[in-house]
mmCIF file with all atom_site columns, C-alpha atoms in Angstrom:
data_model
loop_
_atom_site.group_PDB
_atom_site.id
_atom_site.type_symbol
_atom_site.label_atom_id
_atom_site.label_alt_id
_atom_site.label_comp_id
_atom_site.label_asym_id
_atom_site.label_entity_id
_atom_site.label_seq_id
_atom_site.pdbx_PDB_ins_code
_atom_site.Cartn_x
_atom_site.Cartn_y
_atom_site.Cartn_z
_atom_site.occupancy
_atom_site.B_iso_or_equiv
_atom_site.pdbx_formal_charge
_atom_site.auth_seq_id
_atom_site.auth_comp_id
_atom_site.auth_asym_id
_atom_site.auth_atom_id
_atom_site.pdbx_PDB_model_num
ATOM 1  C CA . MET A 1 1  ? 9.692  19.104  19.186 1.00 0.00 ? 1  MET A CA 1
ATOM 2  C CA . ASN A 1 2  ? 7.661  18.631  16.048 1.00 0.00 ? 2  ASN A CA 1
ATOM 3  C CA . PHE A 1 3  ? 8.029  14.873  15.595 1.00 0.00 ? 3  PHE A CA 1
ATOM 4  C CA . LYS A 1 4  ? 7.276  15.000  11.864 1.00 0.00 ? 4  LYS A CA 1
ATOM 5  C CA . ASP A 1 5  ? 10.324 17.208  11.373 1.00 0.00 ? 5  ASP A CA 1
ATOM 6  C CA . SER A 1 6  ? 12.605 15.035  13.488 1.00 0.00 ? 6  SER A CA 1
ATOM 7  C CA . ILE A 1 7  ? 15.265 12.541  12.492 1.00 0.00 ? 7  ILE A CA 1
ATOM 8  C CA . TYR A 1 8  ? 13.137 9.858   14.155 1.00 0.00 ? 8  TYR A CA 1
ATOM 9  C CA . TRP A 1 9  ? 10.331 10.468  11.680 1.00 0.00 ? 9  TRP A CA 1
ATOM 10 C CA . LYS A 1 10 ? 12.788 10.077  8.804  1.00 0.00 ? 10 LYS A CA 1
ATOM 11 C CA . ILE A 1 11 ? 14.254 6.900   10.287 1.00 0.00 ? 11 ILE A CA 1
ATOM 12 C CA . TYR A 1 12 ? 10.831 5.343   10.847 1.00 0.00 ? 12 TYR A CA 1
ATOM 13 C CA . ALA A 1 13 ? 9.738  6.286   7.322  1.00 0.00 ? 13 ALA A CA 1
ATOM 14 C CA . ASP A 1 14 ? 12.856 4.712   5.815  1.00 0.00 ? 14 ASP A CA 1
ATOM 15 C CA . ILE A 1 15 ? 12.556 1.599   7.976  1.00 0.00 ? 15 ILE A CA 1
ATOM 16 C CA . TRP A 1 16 ? 8.893  1.226   7.048  1.00 0.00 ? 16 TRP A CA 1
ATOM 17 C CA . GLY A 1 17 ? 9.744  1.574   3.357  1.00 0.00 ? 17 GLY A CA 1
ATOM 18 C CA . PHE A 1 18 ? 12.522 -1.017  3.708  1.00 0.00 ? 18 PHE A CA 1
ATOM 19 C CA . HIS A 1 19 ? 10.220 -3.465  5.485  1.00 0.00 ? 19 HIS A CA 1
ATOM 20 C CA . LYS A 1 20 ? 7.437  -2.905  2.966  1.00 0.00 ? 20 LYS A CA 1
ATOM 21 C CA . LYS A 1 21 ? 9.816  -3.460  0.035  1.00 0.00 ? 21 LYS A CA 1
ATOM 22 C CA . TYR A 1 22 ? 10.954 -6.837  1.356  1.00 0.00 ? 22 TYR A CA 1
ATOM 23 C CA . ALA A 1 23 ? 7.839  -8.034  3.212  1.00 0.00 ? 23 ALA A CA 1
ATOM 24 C CA . ASP A 1 24 ? 7.119  -10.632 0.517  1.00 0.00 ? 24 ASP A CA 1
ATOM 25 C CA . VAL A 1 25 ? 9.986  -12.835 1.664  1.00 0.00 ? 25 VAL A CA 1
ATOM 26 C CA . LYS A 1 26 ? 11.698 -14.942 -0.981 1.00 0.00 ? 26 LYS A CA 1
ATOM 27 C CA . GLY A 1 27 ? 14.099 -17.832 -0.633 1.00 0.00 ? 27 GLY A CA 1
ATOM 28 C CA . ASP A 1 28 ? 16.458 -17.055 -3.487 1.00 0.00 ? 28 ASP A CA 1
ATOM 29 C CA . ASP A 1 29 ? 19.946 -15.647 -3.081 1.00 0.00 ? 29 ASP A CA 1
ATOM 30 C CA . SER A 1 30 ? 19.279 -12.539 -5.151 1.00 0.00 ? 30 SER A CA 1
ATOM 31 C CA . TYR A 1 31 ? 16.458 -11.491 -2.775 1.00 0.00 ? 31 TYR A CA 1
ATOM 32 C CA . TRP A 1 32 ? 18.668 -11.857 0.303  1.00 0.00 ? 32 TRP A CA 1
ATOM 33 C CA . GLU A 1 33 ? 21.617 -10.163 -1.377 1.00 0.00 ? 33 GLU A CA 1
ATOM 34 C CA . GLN A 1 34 ? 19.444 -7.145  -2.164 1.00 0.00 ? 34 GLN A CA 1
ATOM 35 C CA . VAL A 1 35 ? 18.025 -7.133  1.393  1.00 0.00 ? 35 VAL A CA 1
ATOM 36 C CA . VAL A 1 36 ? 21.523 -7.070  2.876  1.00 0.00 ? 36 VAL A CA 1
ATOM 37 C CA . ASN A 1 37 ? 22.757 -4.418  0.427  1.00 0.00 ? 37 ASN A CA 1
ATOM 38 C CA . ASP A 1 38 ? 19.775 -2.154  1.062  1.00 0.00 ? 38 ASP A CA 1
ATOM 39 C CA . ALA A 1 39 ? 20.074 -2.639  4.819  1.00 0.00 ? 39 ALA A CA 1
ATOM 40 C CA . GLY A 1 40 ? 23.711 -1.556  4.610  1.00 0.00 ? 40 GLY A CA 1
ATOM 41 C CA . GLU A 1 41 ? 22.856 1.499   2.552  1.00 0.00 ? 41 GLU A CA 1
ATOM 42 C CA . LEU A 1 42 ? 20.096 2.434   4.956  1.00 0.00 ? 42 LEU A CA 1
ATOM 43 C CA . TYR A 1 43 ? 22.461 2.155   7.915  1.00 0.00 ? 43 TYR A CA 1
ATOM 44 C CA . LYS A 1 44 ? 25.089 4.261   6.150  1.00 0.00 ? 44 LYS A CA 1
ATOM 45 C CA . LYS A 1 45 ? 22.505 7.006   5.803  1.00 0.00 ? 45 LYS A CA 1
ATOM 46 C CA . TYR A 1 46 ? 22.243 7.348   9.603  1.00 0.00 ? 46 TYR A CA 1
ATOM 47 C CA . GLU A 1 47 ? 25.458 5.883   11.021 1.00 0.00 ? 47 GLU A CA 1
ATOM 48 C CA . ASN A 1 48 ? 27.044 9.274   11.707 1.00 0.00 ? 48 ASN A CA 1
ATOM 49 C CA . GLN A 1 49 ? 23.931 10.733  13.319 1.00 0.00 ? 49 GLN A CA 1
ATOM 50 C CA . PRO A 1 50 ? 23.444 10.637  17.096 1.00 0.00 ? 50 PRO A CA 1
ATOM 51 C CA . GLU A 1 51 ? 20.446 8.397   16.347 1.00 0.00 ? 51 GLU A CA 1
ATOM 52 C CA . GLY A 1 52 ? 22.532 5.988   14.250 1.00 0.00 ? 52 GLY A CA 1
ATOM 53 C CA . GLU A 1 53 ? 22.467 3.240   16.861 1.00 0.00 ? 53 GLU A CA 1
ATOM 54 C CA . PHE A 1 54 ? 18.682 3.530   17.050 1.00 0.00 ? 54 PHE A CA 1
ATOM 55 C CA . ALA A 1 55 ? 18.440 3.167   13.263 1.00 0.00 ? 55 ALA A CA 1
ATOM 56 C CA . LYS A 1 56 ? 20.802 0.180   13.325 1.00 0.00 ? 56 LYS A CA 1
ATOM 57 C CA . LYS A 1 57 ? 18.672 -1.627  15.899 1.00 0.00 ? 57 LYS A CA 1
ATOM 58 C CA . LEU A 1 58 ? 15.508 -1.052  13.880 1.00 0.00 ? 58 LEU A CA 1
ATOM 59 C CA . ILE A 1 59 ? 17.208 -2.356  10.738 1.00 0.00 ? 59 ILE A CA 1
ATOM 60 C CA . LEU A 1 60 ? 18.409 -5.442  12.586 1.00 0.00 ? 60 LEU A CA 1
ATOM 61 C CA . ASN A 1 61 ? 14.899 -6.035  13.929 1.00 0.00 ? 61 ASN A CA 1
ATOM 62 C CA . ILE A 1 62 ? 13.510 -5.956  10.395 1.00 0.00 ? 62 ILE A CA 1
ATOM 63 C CA . LEU A 1 63 ? 16.198 -8.383  9.234  1.00 0.00 ? 63 LEU A CA 1
ATOM 64 C CA . ASP A 1 64 ? 15.317 -10.708 12.116 1.00 0.00 ? 64 ASP A CA 1
ATOM 65 C CA . GLU A 1 65 ? 11.649 -10.506 11.193 1.00 0.00 ? 65 GLU A CA 1
ATOM 66 C CA . LEU A 1 66 ? 12.318 -11.296 7.535  1.00 0.00 ? 66 LEU A CA 1
ATOM 67 C CA . GLU A 1 67 ? 14.384 -14.303 8.582  1.00 0.00 ? 67 GLU A CA 1
ATOM 68 C CA . ARG A 1 68 ? 11.643 -15.449 10.961 1.00 0.00 ? 68 ARG A CA 1
ATOM 69 C CA . VAL A 1 69 ? 9.045  -15.232 8.186  1.00 0.00 ? 69 VAL A CA 1
ATOM 70 C CA . PHE A 1 70 ? 11.348 -17.108 5.809  1.00 0.00 ? 70 PHE A CA 1
ATOM 71 C CA . LYS A 1 71 ? 11.843 -19.938 8.313  1.00 0.00 ? 71 LYS A CA 1
ATOM 72 C CA . ARG A 1 72 ? 8.123  -20.107 9.041  1.00 0.00 ? 72 ARG A CA 1
ATOM 73 C CA . ASN A 1 73 ? 7.306  -20.280 5.335  1.00 0.00 ? 73 ASN A CA 1
ATOM 74 C CA . GLU A 1 74 ? 10.005 -22.875 4.750  1.00 0.00 ? 74 GLU A CA 1
ATOM 75 C CA . LYS A 1 75 ? 8.235  -25.265 7.147  1.00 0.00 ? 75 LYS A CA 1
ATOM 76 C CA . LYS A 1 76 ? 4.979  -25.134 5.173  1.00 0.00 ? 76 LYS A CA 1
#
């Protein structure tokens, strides 16, 4: 299998782009609303693929990480 031509490559690229877009975590509602909306759109892109569950777990991990960073920054 050529990994660069696989669905996994596309999922990782999209997840990386999503994480990069929201890595500068904000505390305002509009930031979090956009995060949730984009996460939903990203999941919809892969939900009907055999790898949809894999994509969902990666998305949820990014959401957890953004929340962790927000809570850490909130304590400063």
